[in-house]
PDB file of C-alpha atoms in Angstrom:
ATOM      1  CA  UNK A   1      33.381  10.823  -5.616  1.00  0.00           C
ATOM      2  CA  UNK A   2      33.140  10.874  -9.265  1.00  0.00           C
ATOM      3  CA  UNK A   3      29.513  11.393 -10.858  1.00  0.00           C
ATOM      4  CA  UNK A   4      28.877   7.639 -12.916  1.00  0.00           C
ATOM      5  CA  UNK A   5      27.463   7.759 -15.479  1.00  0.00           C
ATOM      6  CA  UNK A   6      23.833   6.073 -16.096  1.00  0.00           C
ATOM      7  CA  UNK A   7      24.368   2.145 -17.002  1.00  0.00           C
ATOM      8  CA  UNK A   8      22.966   0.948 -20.173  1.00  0.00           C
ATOM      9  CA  UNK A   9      22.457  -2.560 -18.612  1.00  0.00           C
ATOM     10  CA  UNK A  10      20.783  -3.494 -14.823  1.00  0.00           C
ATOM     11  CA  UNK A  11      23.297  -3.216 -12.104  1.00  0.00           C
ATOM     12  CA  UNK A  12      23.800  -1.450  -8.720  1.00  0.00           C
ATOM     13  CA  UNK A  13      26.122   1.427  -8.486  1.00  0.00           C
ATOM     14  CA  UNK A  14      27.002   3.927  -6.069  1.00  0.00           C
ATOM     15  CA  UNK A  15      26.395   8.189  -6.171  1.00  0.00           C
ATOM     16  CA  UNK A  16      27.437  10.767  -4.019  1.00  0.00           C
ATOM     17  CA  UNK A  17      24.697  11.003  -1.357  1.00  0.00           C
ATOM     18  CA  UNK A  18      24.324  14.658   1.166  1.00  0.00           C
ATOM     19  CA  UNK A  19      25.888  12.825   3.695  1.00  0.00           C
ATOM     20  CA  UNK A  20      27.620  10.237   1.892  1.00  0.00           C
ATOM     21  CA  UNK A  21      27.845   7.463  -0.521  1.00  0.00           C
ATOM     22  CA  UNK A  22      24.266   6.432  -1.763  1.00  0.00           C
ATOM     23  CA  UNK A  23      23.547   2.930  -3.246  1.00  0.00           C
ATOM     24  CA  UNK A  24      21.540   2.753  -5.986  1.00  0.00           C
ATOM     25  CA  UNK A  25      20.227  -0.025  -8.035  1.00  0.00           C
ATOM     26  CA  UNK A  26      19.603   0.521 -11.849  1.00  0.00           C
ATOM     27  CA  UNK A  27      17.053  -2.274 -13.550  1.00  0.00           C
ATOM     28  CA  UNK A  28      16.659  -2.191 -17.434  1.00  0.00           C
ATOM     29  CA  UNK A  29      13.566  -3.778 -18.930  1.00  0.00           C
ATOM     30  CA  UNK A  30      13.970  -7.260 -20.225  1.00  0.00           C
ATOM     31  CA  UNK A  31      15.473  -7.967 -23.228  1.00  0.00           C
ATOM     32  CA  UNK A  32      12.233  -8.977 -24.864  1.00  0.00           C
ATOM     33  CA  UNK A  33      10.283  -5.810 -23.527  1.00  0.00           C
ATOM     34  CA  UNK A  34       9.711  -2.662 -26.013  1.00  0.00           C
ATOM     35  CA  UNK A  35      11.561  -0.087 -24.002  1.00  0.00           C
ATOM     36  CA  UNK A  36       9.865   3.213 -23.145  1.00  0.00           C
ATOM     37  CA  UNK A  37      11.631   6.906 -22.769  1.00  0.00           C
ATOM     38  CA  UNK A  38      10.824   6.513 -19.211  1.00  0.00           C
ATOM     39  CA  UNK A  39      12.590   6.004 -15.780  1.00  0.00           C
ATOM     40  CA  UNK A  40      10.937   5.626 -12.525  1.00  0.00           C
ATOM     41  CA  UNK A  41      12.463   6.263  -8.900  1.00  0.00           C
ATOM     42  CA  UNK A  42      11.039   4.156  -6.327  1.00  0.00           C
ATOM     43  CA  UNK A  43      11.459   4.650  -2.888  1.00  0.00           C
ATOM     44  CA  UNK A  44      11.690   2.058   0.234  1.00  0.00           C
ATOM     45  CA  UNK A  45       9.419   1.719   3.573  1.00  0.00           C
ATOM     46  CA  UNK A  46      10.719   3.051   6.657  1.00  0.00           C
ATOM     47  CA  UNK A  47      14.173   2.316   7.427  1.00  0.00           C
ATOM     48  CA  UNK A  48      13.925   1.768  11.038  1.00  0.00           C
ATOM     49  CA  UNK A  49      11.966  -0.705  10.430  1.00  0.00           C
ATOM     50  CA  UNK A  50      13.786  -2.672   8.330  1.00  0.00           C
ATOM     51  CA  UNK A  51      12.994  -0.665   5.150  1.00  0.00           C
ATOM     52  CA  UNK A  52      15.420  -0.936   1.934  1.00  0.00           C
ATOM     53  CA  UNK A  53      15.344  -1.187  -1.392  1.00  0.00           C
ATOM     54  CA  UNK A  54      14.653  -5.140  -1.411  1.00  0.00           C
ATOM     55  CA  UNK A  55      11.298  -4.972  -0.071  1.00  0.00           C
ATOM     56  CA  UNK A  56       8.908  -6.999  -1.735  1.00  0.00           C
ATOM     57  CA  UNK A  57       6.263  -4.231  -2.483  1.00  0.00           C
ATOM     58  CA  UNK A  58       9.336  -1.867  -4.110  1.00  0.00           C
ATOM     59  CA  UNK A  59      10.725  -4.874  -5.959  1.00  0.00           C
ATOM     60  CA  UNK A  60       7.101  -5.949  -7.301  1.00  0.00           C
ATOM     61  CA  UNK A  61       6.388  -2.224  -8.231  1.00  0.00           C
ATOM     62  CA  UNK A  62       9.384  -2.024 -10.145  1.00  0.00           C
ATOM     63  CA  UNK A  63       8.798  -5.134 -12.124  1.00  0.00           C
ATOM     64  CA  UNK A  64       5.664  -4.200 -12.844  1.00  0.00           C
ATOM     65  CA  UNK A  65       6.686  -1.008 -14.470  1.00  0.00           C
ATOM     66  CA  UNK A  66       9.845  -3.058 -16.126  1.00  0.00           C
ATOM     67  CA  UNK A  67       7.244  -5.036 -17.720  1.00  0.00           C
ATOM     68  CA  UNK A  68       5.904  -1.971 -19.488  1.00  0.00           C
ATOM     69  CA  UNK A  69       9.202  -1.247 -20.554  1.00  0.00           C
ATOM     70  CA  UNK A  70      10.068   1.578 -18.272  1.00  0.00           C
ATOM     71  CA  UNK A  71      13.520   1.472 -17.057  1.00  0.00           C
ATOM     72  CA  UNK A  72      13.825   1.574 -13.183  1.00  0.00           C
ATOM     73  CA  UNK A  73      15.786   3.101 -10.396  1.00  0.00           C
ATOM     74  CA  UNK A  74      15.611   1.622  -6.712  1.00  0.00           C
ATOM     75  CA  UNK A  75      18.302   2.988  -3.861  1.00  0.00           C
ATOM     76  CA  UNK A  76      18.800   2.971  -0.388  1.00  0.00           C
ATOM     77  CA  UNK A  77      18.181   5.316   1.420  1.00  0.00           C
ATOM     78  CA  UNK A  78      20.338   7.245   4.571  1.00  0.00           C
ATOM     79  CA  UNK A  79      21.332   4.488   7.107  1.00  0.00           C
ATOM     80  CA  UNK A  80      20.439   1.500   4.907  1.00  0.00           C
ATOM     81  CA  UNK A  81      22.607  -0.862   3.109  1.00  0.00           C
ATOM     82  CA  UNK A  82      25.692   0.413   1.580  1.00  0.00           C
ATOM     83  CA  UNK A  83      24.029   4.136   1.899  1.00  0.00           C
ATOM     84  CA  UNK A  84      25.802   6.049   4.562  1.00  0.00           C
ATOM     85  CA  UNK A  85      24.885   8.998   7.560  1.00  0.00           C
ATOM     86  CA  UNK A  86      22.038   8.010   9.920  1.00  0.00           C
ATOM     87  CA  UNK A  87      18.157   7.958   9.755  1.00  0.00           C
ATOM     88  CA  UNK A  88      16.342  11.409   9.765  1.00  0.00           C
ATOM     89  CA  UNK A  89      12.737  11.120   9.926  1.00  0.00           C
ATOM     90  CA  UNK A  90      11.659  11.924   6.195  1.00  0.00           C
ATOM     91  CA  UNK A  91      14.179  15.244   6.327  1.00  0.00           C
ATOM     92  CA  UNK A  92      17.481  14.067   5.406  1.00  0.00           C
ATOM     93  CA  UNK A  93      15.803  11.091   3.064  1.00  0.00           C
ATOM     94  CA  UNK A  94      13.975  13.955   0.740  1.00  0.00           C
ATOM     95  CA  UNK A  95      17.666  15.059   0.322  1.00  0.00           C
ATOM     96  CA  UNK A  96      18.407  11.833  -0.733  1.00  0.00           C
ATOM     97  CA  UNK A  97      15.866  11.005  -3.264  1.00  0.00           C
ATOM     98  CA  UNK A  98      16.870  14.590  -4.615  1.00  0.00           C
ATOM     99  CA  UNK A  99      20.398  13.659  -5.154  1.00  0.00           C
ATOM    100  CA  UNK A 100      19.271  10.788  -7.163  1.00  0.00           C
ATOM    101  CA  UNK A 101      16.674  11.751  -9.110  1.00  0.00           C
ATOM    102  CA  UNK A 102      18.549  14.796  -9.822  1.00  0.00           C
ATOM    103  CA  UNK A 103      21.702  12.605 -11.141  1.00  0.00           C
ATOM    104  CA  UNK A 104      18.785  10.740 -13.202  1.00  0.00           C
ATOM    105  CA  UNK A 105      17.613  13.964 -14.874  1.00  0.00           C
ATOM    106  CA  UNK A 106      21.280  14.939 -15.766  1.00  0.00           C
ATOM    107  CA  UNK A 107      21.989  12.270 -17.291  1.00  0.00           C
ATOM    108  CA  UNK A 108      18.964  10.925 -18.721  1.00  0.00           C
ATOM    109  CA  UNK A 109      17.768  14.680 -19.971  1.00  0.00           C
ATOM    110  CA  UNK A 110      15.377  12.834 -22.793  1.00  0.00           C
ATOM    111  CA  UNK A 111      13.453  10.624 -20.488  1.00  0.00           C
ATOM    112  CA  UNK A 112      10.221  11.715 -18.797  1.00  0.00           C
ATOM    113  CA  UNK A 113      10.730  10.840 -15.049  1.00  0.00           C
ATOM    114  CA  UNK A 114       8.147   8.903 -12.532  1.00  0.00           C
ATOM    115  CA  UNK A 115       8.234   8.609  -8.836  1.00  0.00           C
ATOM    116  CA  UNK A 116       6.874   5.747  -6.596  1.00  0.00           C
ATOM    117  CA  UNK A 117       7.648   4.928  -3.397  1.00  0.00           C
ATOM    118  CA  UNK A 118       5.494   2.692  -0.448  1.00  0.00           C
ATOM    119  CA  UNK A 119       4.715   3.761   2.670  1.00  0.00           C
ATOM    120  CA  UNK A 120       7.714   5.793   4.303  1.00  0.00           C
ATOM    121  CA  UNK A 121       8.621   5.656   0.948  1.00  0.00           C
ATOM    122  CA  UNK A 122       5.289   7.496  -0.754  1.00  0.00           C
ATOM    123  CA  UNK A 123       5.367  10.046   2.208  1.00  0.00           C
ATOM    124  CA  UNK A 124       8.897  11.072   0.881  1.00  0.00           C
ATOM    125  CA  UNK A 125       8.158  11.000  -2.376  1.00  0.00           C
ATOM    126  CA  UNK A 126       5.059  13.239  -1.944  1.00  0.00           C
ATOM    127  CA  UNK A 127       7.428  15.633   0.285  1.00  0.00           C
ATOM    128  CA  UNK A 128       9.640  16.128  -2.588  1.00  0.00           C
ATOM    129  CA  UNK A 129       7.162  15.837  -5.701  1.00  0.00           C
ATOM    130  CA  UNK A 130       6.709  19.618  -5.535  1.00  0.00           C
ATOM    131  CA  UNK A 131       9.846  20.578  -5.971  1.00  0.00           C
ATOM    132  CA  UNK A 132      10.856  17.295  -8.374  1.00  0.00           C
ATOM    133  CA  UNK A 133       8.012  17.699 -10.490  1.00  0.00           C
ATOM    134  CA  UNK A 134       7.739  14.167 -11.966  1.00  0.00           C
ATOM    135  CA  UNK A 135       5.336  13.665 -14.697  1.00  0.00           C
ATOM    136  CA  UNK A 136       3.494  10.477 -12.832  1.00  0.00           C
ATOM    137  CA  UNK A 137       3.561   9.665  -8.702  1.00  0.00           C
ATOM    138  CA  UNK A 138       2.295   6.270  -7.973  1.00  0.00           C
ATOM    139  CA  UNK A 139       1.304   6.228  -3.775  1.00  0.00           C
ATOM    140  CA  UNK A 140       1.209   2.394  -2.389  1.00  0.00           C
ATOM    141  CA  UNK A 141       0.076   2.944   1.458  1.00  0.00           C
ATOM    142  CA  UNK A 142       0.735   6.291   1.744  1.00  0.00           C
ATOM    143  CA  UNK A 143       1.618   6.404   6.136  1.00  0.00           C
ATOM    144  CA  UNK A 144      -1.237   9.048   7.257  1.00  0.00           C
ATOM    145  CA  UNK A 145      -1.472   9.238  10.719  1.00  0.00           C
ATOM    146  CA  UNK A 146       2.220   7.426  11.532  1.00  0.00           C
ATOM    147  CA  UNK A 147       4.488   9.726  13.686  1.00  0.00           C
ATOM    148  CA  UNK A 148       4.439  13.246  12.859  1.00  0.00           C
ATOM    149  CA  UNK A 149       4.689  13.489   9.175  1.00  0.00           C
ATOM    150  CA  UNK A 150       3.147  15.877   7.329  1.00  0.00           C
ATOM    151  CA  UNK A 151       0.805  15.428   4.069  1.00  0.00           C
ATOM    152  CA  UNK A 152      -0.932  19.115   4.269  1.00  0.00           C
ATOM    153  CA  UNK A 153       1.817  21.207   1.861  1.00  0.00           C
ATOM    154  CA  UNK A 154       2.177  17.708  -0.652  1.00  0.00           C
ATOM    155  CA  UNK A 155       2.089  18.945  -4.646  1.00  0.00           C
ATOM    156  CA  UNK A 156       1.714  15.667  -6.202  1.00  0.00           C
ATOM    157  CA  UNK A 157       1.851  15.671 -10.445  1.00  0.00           C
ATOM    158  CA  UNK A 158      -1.780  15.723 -12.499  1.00  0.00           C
ATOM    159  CA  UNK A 159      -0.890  11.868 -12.860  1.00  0.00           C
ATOM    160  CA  UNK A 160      -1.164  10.427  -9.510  1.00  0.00           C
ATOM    161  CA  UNK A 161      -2.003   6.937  -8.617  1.00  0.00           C
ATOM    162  CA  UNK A 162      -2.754   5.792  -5.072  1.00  0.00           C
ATOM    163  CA  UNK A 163      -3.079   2.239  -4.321  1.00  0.00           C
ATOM    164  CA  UNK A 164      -4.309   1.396  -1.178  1.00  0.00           C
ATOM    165  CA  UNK A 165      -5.291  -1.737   1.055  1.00  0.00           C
ATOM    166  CA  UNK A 166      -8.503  -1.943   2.947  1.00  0.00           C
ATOM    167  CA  UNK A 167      -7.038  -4.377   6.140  1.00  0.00           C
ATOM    168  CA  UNK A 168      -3.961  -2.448   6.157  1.00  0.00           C
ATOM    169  CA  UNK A 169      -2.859  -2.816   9.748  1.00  0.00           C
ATOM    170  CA  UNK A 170       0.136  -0.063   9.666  1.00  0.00           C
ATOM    171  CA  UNK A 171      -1.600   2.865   8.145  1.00  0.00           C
ATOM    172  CA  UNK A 172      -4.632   3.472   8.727  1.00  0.00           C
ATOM    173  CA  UNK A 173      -6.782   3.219   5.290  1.00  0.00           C
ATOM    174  CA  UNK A 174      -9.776   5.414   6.221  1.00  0.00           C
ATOM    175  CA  UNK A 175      -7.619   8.367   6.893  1.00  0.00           C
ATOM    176  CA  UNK A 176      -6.259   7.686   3.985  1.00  0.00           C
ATOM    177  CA  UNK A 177      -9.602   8.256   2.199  1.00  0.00           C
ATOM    178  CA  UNK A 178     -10.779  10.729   3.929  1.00  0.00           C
ATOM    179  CA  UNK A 179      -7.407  12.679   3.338  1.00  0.00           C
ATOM    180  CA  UNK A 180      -7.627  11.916  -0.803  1.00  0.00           C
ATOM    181  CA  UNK A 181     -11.537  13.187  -0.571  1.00  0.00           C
ATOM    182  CA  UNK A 182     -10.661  16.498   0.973  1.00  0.00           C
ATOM    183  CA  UNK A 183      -7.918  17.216  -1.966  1.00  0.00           C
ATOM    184  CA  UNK A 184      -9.316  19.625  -4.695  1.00  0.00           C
ATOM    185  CA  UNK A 185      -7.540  17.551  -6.979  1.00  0.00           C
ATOM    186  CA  UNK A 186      -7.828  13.722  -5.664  1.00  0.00           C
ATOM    187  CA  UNK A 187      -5.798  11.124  -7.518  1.00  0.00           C
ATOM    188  CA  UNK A 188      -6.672   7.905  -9.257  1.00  0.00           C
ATOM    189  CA  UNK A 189      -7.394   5.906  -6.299  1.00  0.00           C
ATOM    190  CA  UNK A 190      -7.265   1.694  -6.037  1.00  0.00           C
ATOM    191  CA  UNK A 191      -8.779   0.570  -2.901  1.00  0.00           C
ATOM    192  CA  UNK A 192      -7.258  -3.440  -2.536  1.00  0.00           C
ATOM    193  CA  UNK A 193     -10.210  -5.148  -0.452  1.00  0.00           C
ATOM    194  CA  UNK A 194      -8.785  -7.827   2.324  1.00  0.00           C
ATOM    195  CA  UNK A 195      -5.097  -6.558   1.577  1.00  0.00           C
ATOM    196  CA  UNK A 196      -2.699  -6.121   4.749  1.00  0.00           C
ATOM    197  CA  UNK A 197       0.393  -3.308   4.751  1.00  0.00           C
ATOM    198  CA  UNK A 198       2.844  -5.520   3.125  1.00  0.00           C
ATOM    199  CA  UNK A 199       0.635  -6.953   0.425  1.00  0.00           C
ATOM    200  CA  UNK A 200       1.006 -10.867   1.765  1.00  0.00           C
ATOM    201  CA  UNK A 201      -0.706 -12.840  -1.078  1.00  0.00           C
ATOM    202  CA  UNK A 202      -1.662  -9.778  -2.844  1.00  0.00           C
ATOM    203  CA  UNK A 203       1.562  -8.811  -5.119  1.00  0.00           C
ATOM    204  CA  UNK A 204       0.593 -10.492  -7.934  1.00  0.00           C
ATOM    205  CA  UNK A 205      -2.187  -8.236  -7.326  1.00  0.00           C
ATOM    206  CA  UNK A 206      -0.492  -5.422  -6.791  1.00  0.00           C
ATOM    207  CA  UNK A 207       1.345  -5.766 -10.038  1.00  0.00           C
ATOM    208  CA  UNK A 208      -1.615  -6.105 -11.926  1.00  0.00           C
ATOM    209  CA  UNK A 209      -3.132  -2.806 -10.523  1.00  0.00           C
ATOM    210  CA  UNK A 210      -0.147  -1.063 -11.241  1.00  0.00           C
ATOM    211  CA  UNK A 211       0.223  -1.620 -14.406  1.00  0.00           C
ATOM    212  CA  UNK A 212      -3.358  -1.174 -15.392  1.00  0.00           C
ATOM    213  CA  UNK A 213      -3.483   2.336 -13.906  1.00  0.00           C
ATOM    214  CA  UNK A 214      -0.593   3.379 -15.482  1.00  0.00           C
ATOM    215  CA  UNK A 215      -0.752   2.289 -19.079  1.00  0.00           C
ATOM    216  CA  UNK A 216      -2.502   5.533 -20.046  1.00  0.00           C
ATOM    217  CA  UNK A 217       0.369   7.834 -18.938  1.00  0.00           C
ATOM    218  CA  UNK A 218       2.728   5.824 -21.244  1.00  0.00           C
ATOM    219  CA  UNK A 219       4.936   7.525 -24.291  1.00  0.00           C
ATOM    220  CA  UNK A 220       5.437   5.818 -27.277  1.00  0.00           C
ATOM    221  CA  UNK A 221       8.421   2.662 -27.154  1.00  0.00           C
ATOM    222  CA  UNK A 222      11.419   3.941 -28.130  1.00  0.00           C
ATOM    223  CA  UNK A 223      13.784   1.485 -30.355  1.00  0.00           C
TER     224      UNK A 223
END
């Protein structure tokens, strides 16, 4: 499959995945928005259960960051959608946020690069921070205490937002704080008072927060 090369205008495309094809959907800030030098990987809830790249939380995350001008990247990952092979518990899904933010960095060598991702999604994209090395990680209901994955080797970036609700009913928040406590290096951490998992009547919220948080760890716009 032939490497594409990154769009200069929002649309969904398709890379070469570790296992397959790997759909990927590209979203440029609005017309009217100062762009930034900056793109920002986002990755999806747990595909199992019914995880992709459509969710509300990853869709609201990613405008919120458009809205700052930052350019950003949403795919689906193993199993999901167009994207090929078969679900692999975190493993095989770190491969395949490596394939695409690697194709990012290639062809976007100018741009400082984010990662986000929400629940399954933040786990994965704390698995594979270390080796990625971002310059920001934003965390929304990062899954402590859900099946046997593993936050004790994570290397998130200096710049490291974690946004978490207090009446989540999937994770459980209070591992969750105790977790960020015990870090010698905690992040920048948004507790969301009577917010659920999914952030029902809180996305509005949610964008707010994110965008707030973030501001400081912005470049300059770029014409």
């Amino acid at each position: 499959m032939q490497t594409p090369p990154f769009p200069h205008e929002s649309t969904t495309l398709t890379l070469a995945g570790p296992v397959g094809p790997l759909e990927v959907a590209v979203d440029l800030p609005d017309g009217d928005t100062a762009s930034r030098p900056v793109i920002a990987v986002i990755c999806h809830p747990l595909s199992i259960e019914g995880g992709s790249m459509h969710n509300k939380v990853v869709t609201q995350a990613a405008r919120a960051l458009r809205d700052l001008g930052i350019t950003t990247v949403r795919f689906n990952f193993r199993s999901v959608g167009a994207s090929a092979g078969t679900y692999d518990n975190g493993i095989g899904e770190t491969d395949d946020l490596h394939a695409v933010f690697n194709w990012v960095r290639s062809q976007c060598p100018h741009s400082t690069l984010w990662l986000a991702g929400f629940s399954f999604g933040a786990y994965v994209s704390l698995r594979a921070a270390g080796a990625l090395r971002p310059q920001a990680l934003i965390s929304i209901a990062p899954p402590m205490g859900r099946r046997t994955w593993d936050f004790s080797q994570v290397q998130p970036p200096l710049n490291w937002l974690v946004i978490q609700g207090d009446a989540d009913e999937v994770v459980d928040a209070q591992a969750v704080y105790q977790w960020l406590e015990a870090l010698e290096r905690p992040p920048q951490l948004v507790r969301m008072p009577d917010t659920s998992h999914f952030f029902h009547r809180k996305l509005i919220d949610l964008r707010g927060v994110i965008q707030h948080e973030v501001r400081r760890w912005l470049p300059d716009s770029s014409s």
